[in-house]
Tab-separated table of C-alpha atoms in Angstrom:
chain	number	residue	atom	x	y	z
A	694	UNK	CA	91.535	62.519	64.240
A	695	UNK	CA	89.962	59.243	66.123
A	696	UNK	CA	89.706	59.810	69.785
A	697	UNK	CA	91.430	56.397	70.424
A	698	UNK	CA	94.541	57.902	68.899
A	699	UNK	CA	94.391	61.867	70.186
A	700	UNK	CA	94.185	60.192	73.587
A	701	UNK	CA	97.560	57.524	73.030
A	702	UNK	CA	99.463	60.620	70.887
A	703	UNK	CA	98.031	62.835	74.499
A	704	UNK	CA	100.146	60.150	77.238
A	705	UNK	CA	103.199	59.712	74.185
A	706	UNK	CA	103.428	63.263	74.371
A	707	UNK	CA	103.441	63.121	78.889
A	708	UNK	CA	105.772	60.862	78.886
A	709	UNK	CA	107.925	62.988	76.519
A	710	UNK	CA	107.512	66.111	78.773
A	711	UNK	CA	108.193	63.898	81.725
A	712	UNK	CA	112.057	63.185	80.271
A	713	UNK	CA	113.159	66.848	79.369
A	714	UNK	CA	110.674	68.774	81.598
A	715	UNK	CA	113.416	69.567	84.505
A	716	UNK	CA	116.348	69.976	82.561
A	717	UNK	CA	113.920	72.635	80.253
A	718	UNK	CA	113.201	74.625	83.228
A	719	UNK	CA	116.944	74.071	84.718
A	720	UNK	CA	117.153	75.783	81.045
A	721	UNK	CA	114.010	78.611	81.017
A	722	UNK	CA	115.617	79.328	84.556
A	723	UNK	CA	118.870	80.352	83.888
A	724	UNK	CA	118.054	82.536	81.377
A	725	UNK	CA	114.815	84.545	82.817
A	726	UNK	CA	115.688	84.034	86.214
A	727	UNK	CA	112.063	84.176	87.501
A	728	UNK	CA	110.140	80.515	88.760
A	729	UNK	CA	106.645	82.215	86.970
A	730	UNK	CA	108.058	83.398	83.511
A	731	UNK	CA	110.209	79.989	83.044
A	732	UNK	CA	107.070	77.542	84.018
A	733	UNK	CA	105.602	79.497	81.649
A	734	UNK	CA	108.117	79.726	78.997
A	735	UNK	CA	108.659	75.772	79.567
A	736	UNK	CA	105.146	75.653	78.672
A	737	UNK	CA	104.945	77.290	76.107
A	738	UNK	CA	107.452	75.767	74.278
A	739	UNK	CA	105.624	72.134	75.299
A	740	UNK	CA	102.582	72.980	73.443
A	741	UNK	CA	103.912	74.296	70.809
A	742	UNK	CA	105.884	71.515	70.346
A	743	UNK	CA	102.206	69.755	69.852
A	744	UNK	CA	100.716	71.566	68.014
A	745	UNK	CA	103.337	71.627	65.009
A	746	UNK	CA	104.709	68.031	65.754
A	747	UNK	CA	104.071	67.551	61.894
A	748	UNK	CA	107.452	69.855	61.245
A	749	UNK	CA	109.398	68.132	62.921
A	750	UNK	CA	112.335	66.410	60.860
A	751	UNK	CA	114.389	64.164	62.221
A	752	UNK	CA	117.830	65.230	61.466
A	753	UNK	CA	118.464	66.624	65.128
A	754	UNK	CA	117.227	64.732	68.099
A	755	UNK	CA	113.930	66.556	69.362
A	756	UNK	CA	115.954	67.305	72.188
A	757	UNK	CA	117.634	69.784	70.080
A	758	UNK	CA	114.497	71.428	68.120
A	759	UNK	CA	112.758	71.320	71.870
A	760	UNK	CA	115.385	73.500	72.876
A	761	UNK	CA	115.185	75.932	69.678
A	762	UNK	CA	111.607	76.034	70.815
A	763	UNK	CA	112.586	77.201	74.299
A	764	UNK	CA	114.806	79.211	73.530
A	765	UNK	CA	113.504	80.861	71.076
A	766	UNK	CA	110.577	81.896	73.747
A	767	UNK	CA	112.721	83.178	76.718
A	768	UNK	CA	114.459	85.045	74.580
A	769	UNK	CA	111.296	86.545	73.731
A	770	UNK	CA	110.330	87.286	77.436
A	771	UNK	CA	113.783	88.984	78.184
A	772	UNK	CA	113.116	91.466	75.409
A	773	UNK	CA	109.804	91.756	76.176
A	774	UNK	CA	110.505	91.710	80.238
A	775	UNK	CA	113.419	94.583	78.982
A	776	UNK	CA	110.751	96.616	76.955
A	777	UNK	CA	108.758	96.588	80.866
A	778	UNK	CA	111.369	97.623	82.813
A	779	UNK	CA	111.435	100.663	80.953
A	780	UNK	CA	108.266	101.697	81.493
A	781	UNK	CA	107.445	100.274	84.779
A	782	UNK	CA	108.940	100.015	87.553
A	783	UNK	CA	108.886	95.675	88.411
A	784	UNK	CA	107.824	95.258	92.082
A	785	UNK	CA	107.143	91.739	92.568
A	786	UNK	CA	108.291	89.493	94.338
A	787	UNK	CA	111.693	87.504	92.871
A	788	UNK	CA	111.796	83.828	92.016
A	789	UNK	CA	115.609	84.704	93.829
A	790	UNK	CA	113.835	84.460	96.794
A	791	UNK	CA	111.492	81.649	96.445
A	792	UNK	CA	114.347	80.281	95.543
A	793	UNK	CA	116.192	81.068	99.637
A	794	UNK	CA	112.541	80.234	101.001
A	795	UNK	CA	113.423	76.892	99.207
A	796	UNK	CA	116.566	76.499	100.284
A	797	UNK	CA	115.478	77.493	103.558
A	798	UNK	CA	113.353	75.070	104.067
A	799	UNK	CA	114.982	71.905	103.104
A	800	UNK	CA	118.552	72.911	104.770
A	801	UNK	CA	118.603	73.625	108.345
A	802	UNK	CA	121.595	74.783	108.740
A	803	UNK	CA	121.802	79.306	108.707
A	804	UNK	CA	125.524	78.980	108.228
A	805	UNK	CA	125.471	77.143	105.014
A	806	UNK	CA	122.311	78.448	103.789
A	807	UNK	CA	123.710	82.404	103.996
A	808	UNK	CA	127.039	80.363	101.975
A	809	UNK	CA	124.902	78.906	99.410
A	810	UNK	CA	122.731	82.298	99.366
A	811	UNK	CA	126.459	84.194	98.942
A	812	UNK	CA	128.331	81.588	96.300
A	813	UNK	CA	124.379	81.029	94.264
A	814	UNK	CA	124.173	84.730	94.059
A	815	UNK	CA	127.942	85.134	92.840
A	816	UNK	CA	127.400	82.208	90.103
A	817	UNK	CA	123.680	83.930	88.609
A	818	UNK	CA	125.801	87.660	88.981
A	819	UNK	CA	128.907	86.867	86.523
A	820	UNK	CA	126.481	85.086	84.379
A	821	UNK	CA	123.939	88.368	84.028
A	822	UNK	CA	127.212	90.104	83.247
A	823	UNK	CA	128.061	87.717	80.091
A	824	UNK	CA	126.907	89.286	76.457
A	825	UNK	CA	124.146	87.794	75.258
A	826	UNK	CA	125.257	85.320	72.574
A	827	UNK	CA	128.154	84.706	75.230
A	828	UNK	CA	125.218	83.763	78.034
A	829	UNK	CA	123.118	81.935	75.482
A	830	UNK	CA	125.626	79.661	73.957
A	831	UNK	CA	127.383	78.915	77.555
A	832	UNK	CA	123.569	78.197	79.285
A	833	UNK	CA	122.694	75.849	76.470
A	834	UNK	CA	126.320	73.869	76.753
A	835	UNK	CA	127.319	74.009	80.496
A	836	UNK	CA	123.345	73.280	82.072
A	837	UNK	CA	121.774	71.523	78.786
A	838	UNK	CA	124.529	69.447	78.423
A	839	UNK	CA	124.547	70.269	74.449
A	840	UNK	CA	127.058	70.054	72.568
A	841	UNK	CA	128.729	73.024	70.459
A	842	UNK	CA	127.349	70.958	66.762
A	843	UNK	CA	123.796	70.974	68.654
A	844	UNK	CA	123.798	74.493	69.669
A	845	UNK	CA	125.070	75.318	66.527
A	846	UNK	CA	121.903	73.756	65.249
A	847	UNK	CA	119.165	75.640	68.091
A	848	UNK	CA	121.019	79.145	67.046
A	849	UNK	CA	122.273	79.581	63.823
A	850	UNK	CA	125.517	80.625	64.511
A	851	UNK	CA	128.222	78.675	62.669
A	852	UNK	CA	129.679	75.837	65.144
A	853	UNK	CA	133.352	77.549	65.281
A	854	UNK	CA	131.395	81.052	66.338
A	855	UNK	CA	129.758	78.773	69.243
A	856	UNK	CA	133.256	77.982	70.608
A	857	UNK	CA	134.928	81.022	70.528
A	858	UNK	CA	131.755	82.441	72.710
A	859	UNK	CA	131.660	79.578	74.758
A	860	UNK	CA	135.340	80.049	75.507
A	861	UNK	CA	134.884	83.552	75.690
A	862	UNK	CA	132.412	83.013	78.748
A	863	UNK	CA	134.308	80.316	80.149
A	864	UNK	CA	136.967	82.287	80.733
A	865	UNK	CA	135.361	85.596	82.017
A	866	UNK	CA	133.350	83.978	83.995
A	867	UNK	CA	136.639	82.789	85.539
A	868	UNK	CA	138.129	86.073	85.661
A	869	UNK	CA	134.718	87.307	87.609
A	870	UNK	CA	134.407	84.405	89.842
A	871	UNK	CA	138.414	84.267	91.055
A	872	UNK	CA	138.165	87.474	91.097
A	873	UNK	CA	137.012	88.741	94.883
A	874	UNK	CA	134.149	89.958	96.059
B	317	UNK	CA	161.760	69.182	74.733
B	318	UNK	CA	158.086	69.867	76.555
B	319	UNK	CA	155.351	71.097	74.431
B	320	UNK	CA	153.653	74.641	75.574
B	321	UNK	CA	151.702	75.352	78.230
B	322	UNK	CA	148.017	74.682	77.572
B	323	UNK	CA	146.157	77.577	76.773
B	324	UNK	CA	142.311	78.545	78.860
B	325	UNK	CA	140.362	77.056	75.603
B	326	UNK	CA	142.734	74.420	75.483
B	327	UNK	CA	141.680	73.415	78.862
B	328	UNK	CA	138.030	74.204	78.618
B	329	UNK	CA	137.859	71.447	75.548
B	330	UNK	CA	139.660	69.142	77.750
B	331	UNK	CA	136.991	69.812	80.454
B	332	UNK	CA	133.566	70.150	78.640
B	333	UNK	CA	134.845	67.027	76.487
B	334	UNK	CA	135.524	64.802	80.036
B	335	UNK	CA	131.955	65.704	81.564
B	336	UNK	CA	129.983	64.375	78.997
B	337	UNK	CA	132.429	61.262	78.751
B	338	UNK	CA	134.312	61.840	75.584
B	339	UNK	CA	137.672	60.940	75.347
B	340	UNK	CA	139.818	63.924	75.478
B	341	UNK	CA	142.838	65.024	73.112
B	342	UNK	CA	145.274	62.477	73.358
B	343	UNK	CA	148.002	65.577	73.016
B	344	UNK	CA	146.250	67.358	76.293
B	345	UNK	CA	145.772	64.370	77.961
B	346	UNK	CA	149.947	64.231	78.046
B	347	UNK	CA	150.798	66.896	78.927
B	348	UNK	CA	148.218	67.881	82.078
B	349	UNK	CA	149.409	64.381	82.860
B	350	UNK	CA	153.382	65.767	82.307
B	351	UNK	CA	152.951	69.303	83.345
B	352	UNK	CA	151.664	70.276	86.497
B	353	UNK	CA	151.654	74.428	86.833
B	354	UNK	CA	148.908	72.751	83.656
B	355	UNK	CA	147.008	69.880	85.589
B	356	UNK	CA	146.947	72.051	88.850
B	357	UNK	CA	144.574	74.978	85.796
B	358	UNK	CA	142.609	72.550	85.471
B	359	UNK	CA	142.294	71.455	88.499
B	360	UNK	CA	141.282	74.744	89.513
B	361	UNK	CA	139.170	75.896	86.259
B	362	UNK	CA	137.293	72.872	86.725
B	363	UNK	CA	136.308	73.045	89.854
B	364	UNK	CA	135.084	76.576	89.080
B	365	UNK	CA	132.640	75.449	86.177
B	366	UNK	CA	132.020	72.564	88.310
B	367	UNK	CA	130.762	74.992	91.536
B	368	UNK	CA	129.067	76.995	88.633
B	369	UNK	CA	126.630	74.522	87.311
B	370	UNK	CA	126.017	72.976	90.947
B	371	UNK	CA	125.358	76.323	91.747
B	372	UNK	CA	122.864	77.300	89.046
B	373	UNK	CA	121.224	73.721	88.798
B	374	UNK	CA	120.279	73.366	92.269
B	375	UNK	CA	118.679	77.222	92.634
B	376	UNK	CA	116.660	75.614	89.612
B	377	UNK	CA	115.320	72.419	91.482
B	378	UNK	CA	115.508	74.408	94.231
B	379	UNK	CA	112.277	76.262	92.316
B	380	UNK	CA	111.666	73.223	90.269
B	381	UNK	CA	111.037	70.921	93.478
B	382	UNK	CA	108.835	67.319	91.801
B	383	UNK	CA	105.449	68.737	92.777
B	384	UNK	CA	106.320	71.638	90.888
B	385	UNK	CA	107.239	69.629	88.141
B	386	UNK	CA	103.458	67.638	88.080
B	387	UNK	CA	101.790	70.417	88.420
B	388	UNK	CA	103.741	71.914	85.725
B	389	UNK	CA	102.698	68.217	83.229
B	390	UNK	CA	99.228	68.890	84.227
B	391	UNK	CA	99.177	71.888	83.303
B	392	UNK	CA	100.585	71.591	79.856
B	393	UNK	CA	98.878	68.763	78.859
B	394	UNK	CA	95.554	70.660	80.388
B	395	UNK	CA	96.021	73.799	77.479
B	396	UNK	CA	97.148	70.520	74.417
B	397	UNK	CA	93.759	69.591	74.711
B	398	UNK	CA	92.420	72.288	74.847
B	399	UNK	CA	94.389	73.281	71.593
B	400	UNK	CA	94.048	69.079	70.415
B	401	UNK	CA	89.928	70.195	70.723
B	402	UNK	CA	88.821	73.072	69.897
B	403	UNK	CA	85.706	74.364	70.941
B	404	UNK	CA	82.579	73.701	68.780
B	405	UNK	CA	81.861	76.722	66.437
B	406	UNK	CA	77.951	76.788	67.199
B	407	UNK	CA	75.766	77.405	64.047
B	408	UNK	CA	73.689	79.754	62.917
B	409	UNK	CA	69.688	79.562	62.002
B	410	UNK	CA	68.805	78.219	58.534
B	411	UNK	CA	67.143	80.637	56.828
B	412	UNK	CA	68.672	83.336	58.957
B	413	UNK	CA	72.387	81.738	57.319
B	414	UNK	CA	70.677	81.580	53.268
B	415	UNK	CA	69.341	84.686	53.536
B	416	UNK	CA	72.460	86.342	54.723
B	417	UNK	CA	74.580	83.936	51.876
B	418	UNK	CA	71.144	85.151	49.271
B	419	UNK	CA	71.672	88.939	50.012
B	420	UNK	CA	75.835	88.851	50.053
B	421	UNK	CA	75.784	86.756	46.573
B	422	UNK	CA	73.908	89.422	45.053
B	423	UNK	CA	75.809	91.476	42.217
B	424	UNK	CA	74.633	94.721	41.928
B	425	UNK	CA	74.007	96.163	38.865
B	426	UNK	CA	76.050	98.685	36.456
B	427	UNK	CA	73.422	100.932	36.992
B	428	UNK	CA	73.848	101.674	40.860
B	429	UNK	CA	76.974	103.110	40.129
B	430	UNK	CA	75.773	105.590	37.838
B	431	UNK	CA	73.236	105.803	39.626
B	432	UNK	CA	74.384	106.781	42.410
B	433	UNK	CA	77.951	108.773	40.700
B	434	UNK	CA	74.515	110.980	39.320
B	435	UNK	CA	72.706	111.211	42.252
B	436	UNK	CA	76.234	112.886	44.061
B	437	UNK	CA	76.614	114.728	40.915
B	438	UNK	CA	72.680	116.734	41.243
B	439	UNK	CA	73.572	116.966	44.874
B	440	UNK	CA	76.610	118.687	44.529
B	441	UNK	CA	75.067	121.074	41.770
B	442	UNK	CA	71.903	121.662	44.008
B	443	UNK	CA	74.539	122.559	47.226
B	444	UNK	CA	76.516	125.269	44.827
B	445	UNK	CA	73.538	126.736	44.065
B	446	UNK	CA	71.663	127.123	47.387
B	447	UNK	CA	75.045	128.640	48.398
B	448	UNK	CA	74.949	131.339	45.722
B	449	UNK	CA	71.223	132.848	46.441
B	450	UNK	CA	71.502	133.225	50.203
B	451	UNK	CA	75.036	134.729	49.656
B	452	UNK	CA	73.276	136.847	47.399
B	453	UNK	CA	70.273	137.740	49.764
B	454	UNK	CA	72.582	137.773	52.775
B	455	UNK	CA	74.663	140.818	50.485
B	456	UNK	CA	72.072	144.072	51.565
B	457	UNK	CA	71.925	142.628	54.932
B	458	UNK	CA	75.376	142.742	55.733
B	459	UNK	CA	75.817	146.498	53.565
B	460	UNK	CA	73.169	147.571	56.434
B	461	UNK	CA	74.654	146.360	59.433
B	462	UNK	CA	78.199	148.066	58.147
B	463	UNK	CA	76.683	151.174	57.476
B	464	UNK	CA	75.061	151.436	60.763
B	465	UNK	CA	78.157	150.310	62.785
B	466	UNK	CA	79.977	153.403	61.104
B	467	UNK	CA	77.392	155.757	62.067
B	468	UNK	CA	77.774	153.982	65.634
B	469	UNK	CA	80.890	154.691	65.447
B	470	UNK	CA	80.705	158.460	64.429
B	471	UNK	CA	78.400	159.009	66.806
B	472	UNK	CA	80.368	157.626	70.136
B	473	UNK	CA	83.246	159.393	68.715
B	474	UNK	CA	81.687	163.421	68.727
B	475	UNK	CA	80.921	164.554	72.121
B	476	UNK	CA	78.790	167.060	72.012
B	477	UNK	CA	75.847	166.624	69.602
B	478	UNK	CA	73.641	169.414	67.450
B	479	UNK	CA	70.349	169.302	66.626
B	480	UNK	CA	70.626	167.194	63.849
B	481	UNK	CA	72.402	164.957	65.461
B	482	UNK	CA	69.105	164.442	68.027
B	483	UNK	CA	66.810	163.738	65.174
B	484	UNK	CA	69.263	161.501	63.835
B	485	UNK	CA	69.102	159.831	67.959
B	486	UNK	CA	65.079	159.906	67.187
B	487	UNK	CA	64.720	158.255	64.549
B	488	UNK	CA	67.176	155.859	65.381
B	489	UNK	CA	65.959	155.054	69.012
B	490	UNK	CA	61.792	155.285	66.984
B	491	UNK	CA	63.528	152.337	64.285
B	492	UNK	CA	64.429	150.051	67.849
B	493	UNK	CA	60.763	150.689	68.814
B	494	UNK	CA	59.578	149.069	65.942
B	495	UNK	CA	61.388	146.778	65.545
B	496	UNK	CA	60.278	145.145	69.131
B	497	UNK	CA	56.893	145.394	68.353
B	498	UNK	CA	58.052	142.581	65.672
B	499	UNK	CA	56.183	139.574	65.761
B	500	UNK	CA	59.116	137.387	66.981
B	501	UNK	CA	59.506	139.731	70.025
B	502	UNK	CA	56.514	139.215	71.924
B	503	UNK	CA	57.505	137.064	74.769
B	504	UNK	CA	58.808	140.348	75.513
B	505	UNK	CA	55.781	141.838	75.257
B	506	UNK	CA	55.208	141.720	79.287
B	507	UNK	CA	58.207	143.685	79.647
B	508	UNK	CA	57.423	145.843	77.133
B	509	UNK	CA	55.120	146.909	78.902
B	510	UNK	CA	56.943	148.198	82.543
B	511	UNK	CA	59.120	150.074	80.622
B	512	UNK	CA	58.785	153.658	79.838
B	513	UNK	CA	58.448	154.246	75.752
B	514	UNK	CA	61.203	156.845	74.253
B	515	UNK	CA	58.601	158.514	72.243
B	516	UNK	CA	55.994	158.533	75.456
B	517	UNK	CA	58.887	160.330	77.581
B	518	UNK	CA	59.171	163.141	73.721
B	519	UNK	CA	54.953	163.412	73.336
B	520	UNK	CA	54.921	164.264	77.735
B	521	UNK	CA	58.361	167.275	77.211
B	522	UNK	CA	55.677	168.450	74.427
């Protein structure tokens, strides 16, 4: 590839990163609940997409292809973390603390901060209690704004199966969040 | 007659369609307008799901601030550069490369394998014959050692000594002394000079 072509490709890809970055970070963060890991997962996904751009088929929008790569990476990381946790006792600063710190900086009212913290903790705990596939489907639909058809293409699950998982996840979440803490 | 109430799944479908900006299923939309309990259920579910979405996004956005996203983008671009422009491979000096190529392309002739096999066979044969020979030499030594051991055991088992036993002891001690005079124990000659000899004591007693 010529130097000029490479620079142009780089610039165009930088635009693509800017468009999808926020959404990708949200999805990765919801999956991993750890800022550093989510950051790495997003970076890995973009780099992988860049190096395999030749294999992209336009049957699905770029978003779908990219999200599939991203969630596969996130799932691998979750598995690796589960393996690590089996052998080591974790002791790092969790990104929940990081998020709390960011909230404190932005929001001055301590009561509102405490309430927001509590709400977020409840939501996160409820999502974490979902079954693996339910969580994946729910997060892609809810945080990734994907349709069940797109989720079906991303996960390889049947579209009706995706709907079933989505409904079950919504029902379970409602049950968990309506219950008194 | 009013149709049955909408179930949770149907309500969620209506909510998802509304959120995506798609048209809600007309019969369901009509029912939601007419049926108060279903409308209340729908409103409650929509509020809860919106809360989940807003809280989740707010939490992620609190971590991934615009600065952090900018930094992430820069990092991605740096990594992309590394992928697009791989490290330069240094070539080895020409002469060494040629020699390596010549060595690696040489074909070993058939007789090499035959010679290796013959060498292996000879080695095994020689090793076996040497072992056989040394075993033959070792056998008498082992026999004499065993006989000496049994004699020692016999002597230890008998508490009182007769005249014949004394002669045997004497012969044994003399044997030891002659053994000490052998060339391989010359290093101990100085110690030996200071030690009283059995032979000398015996002579003095006489």
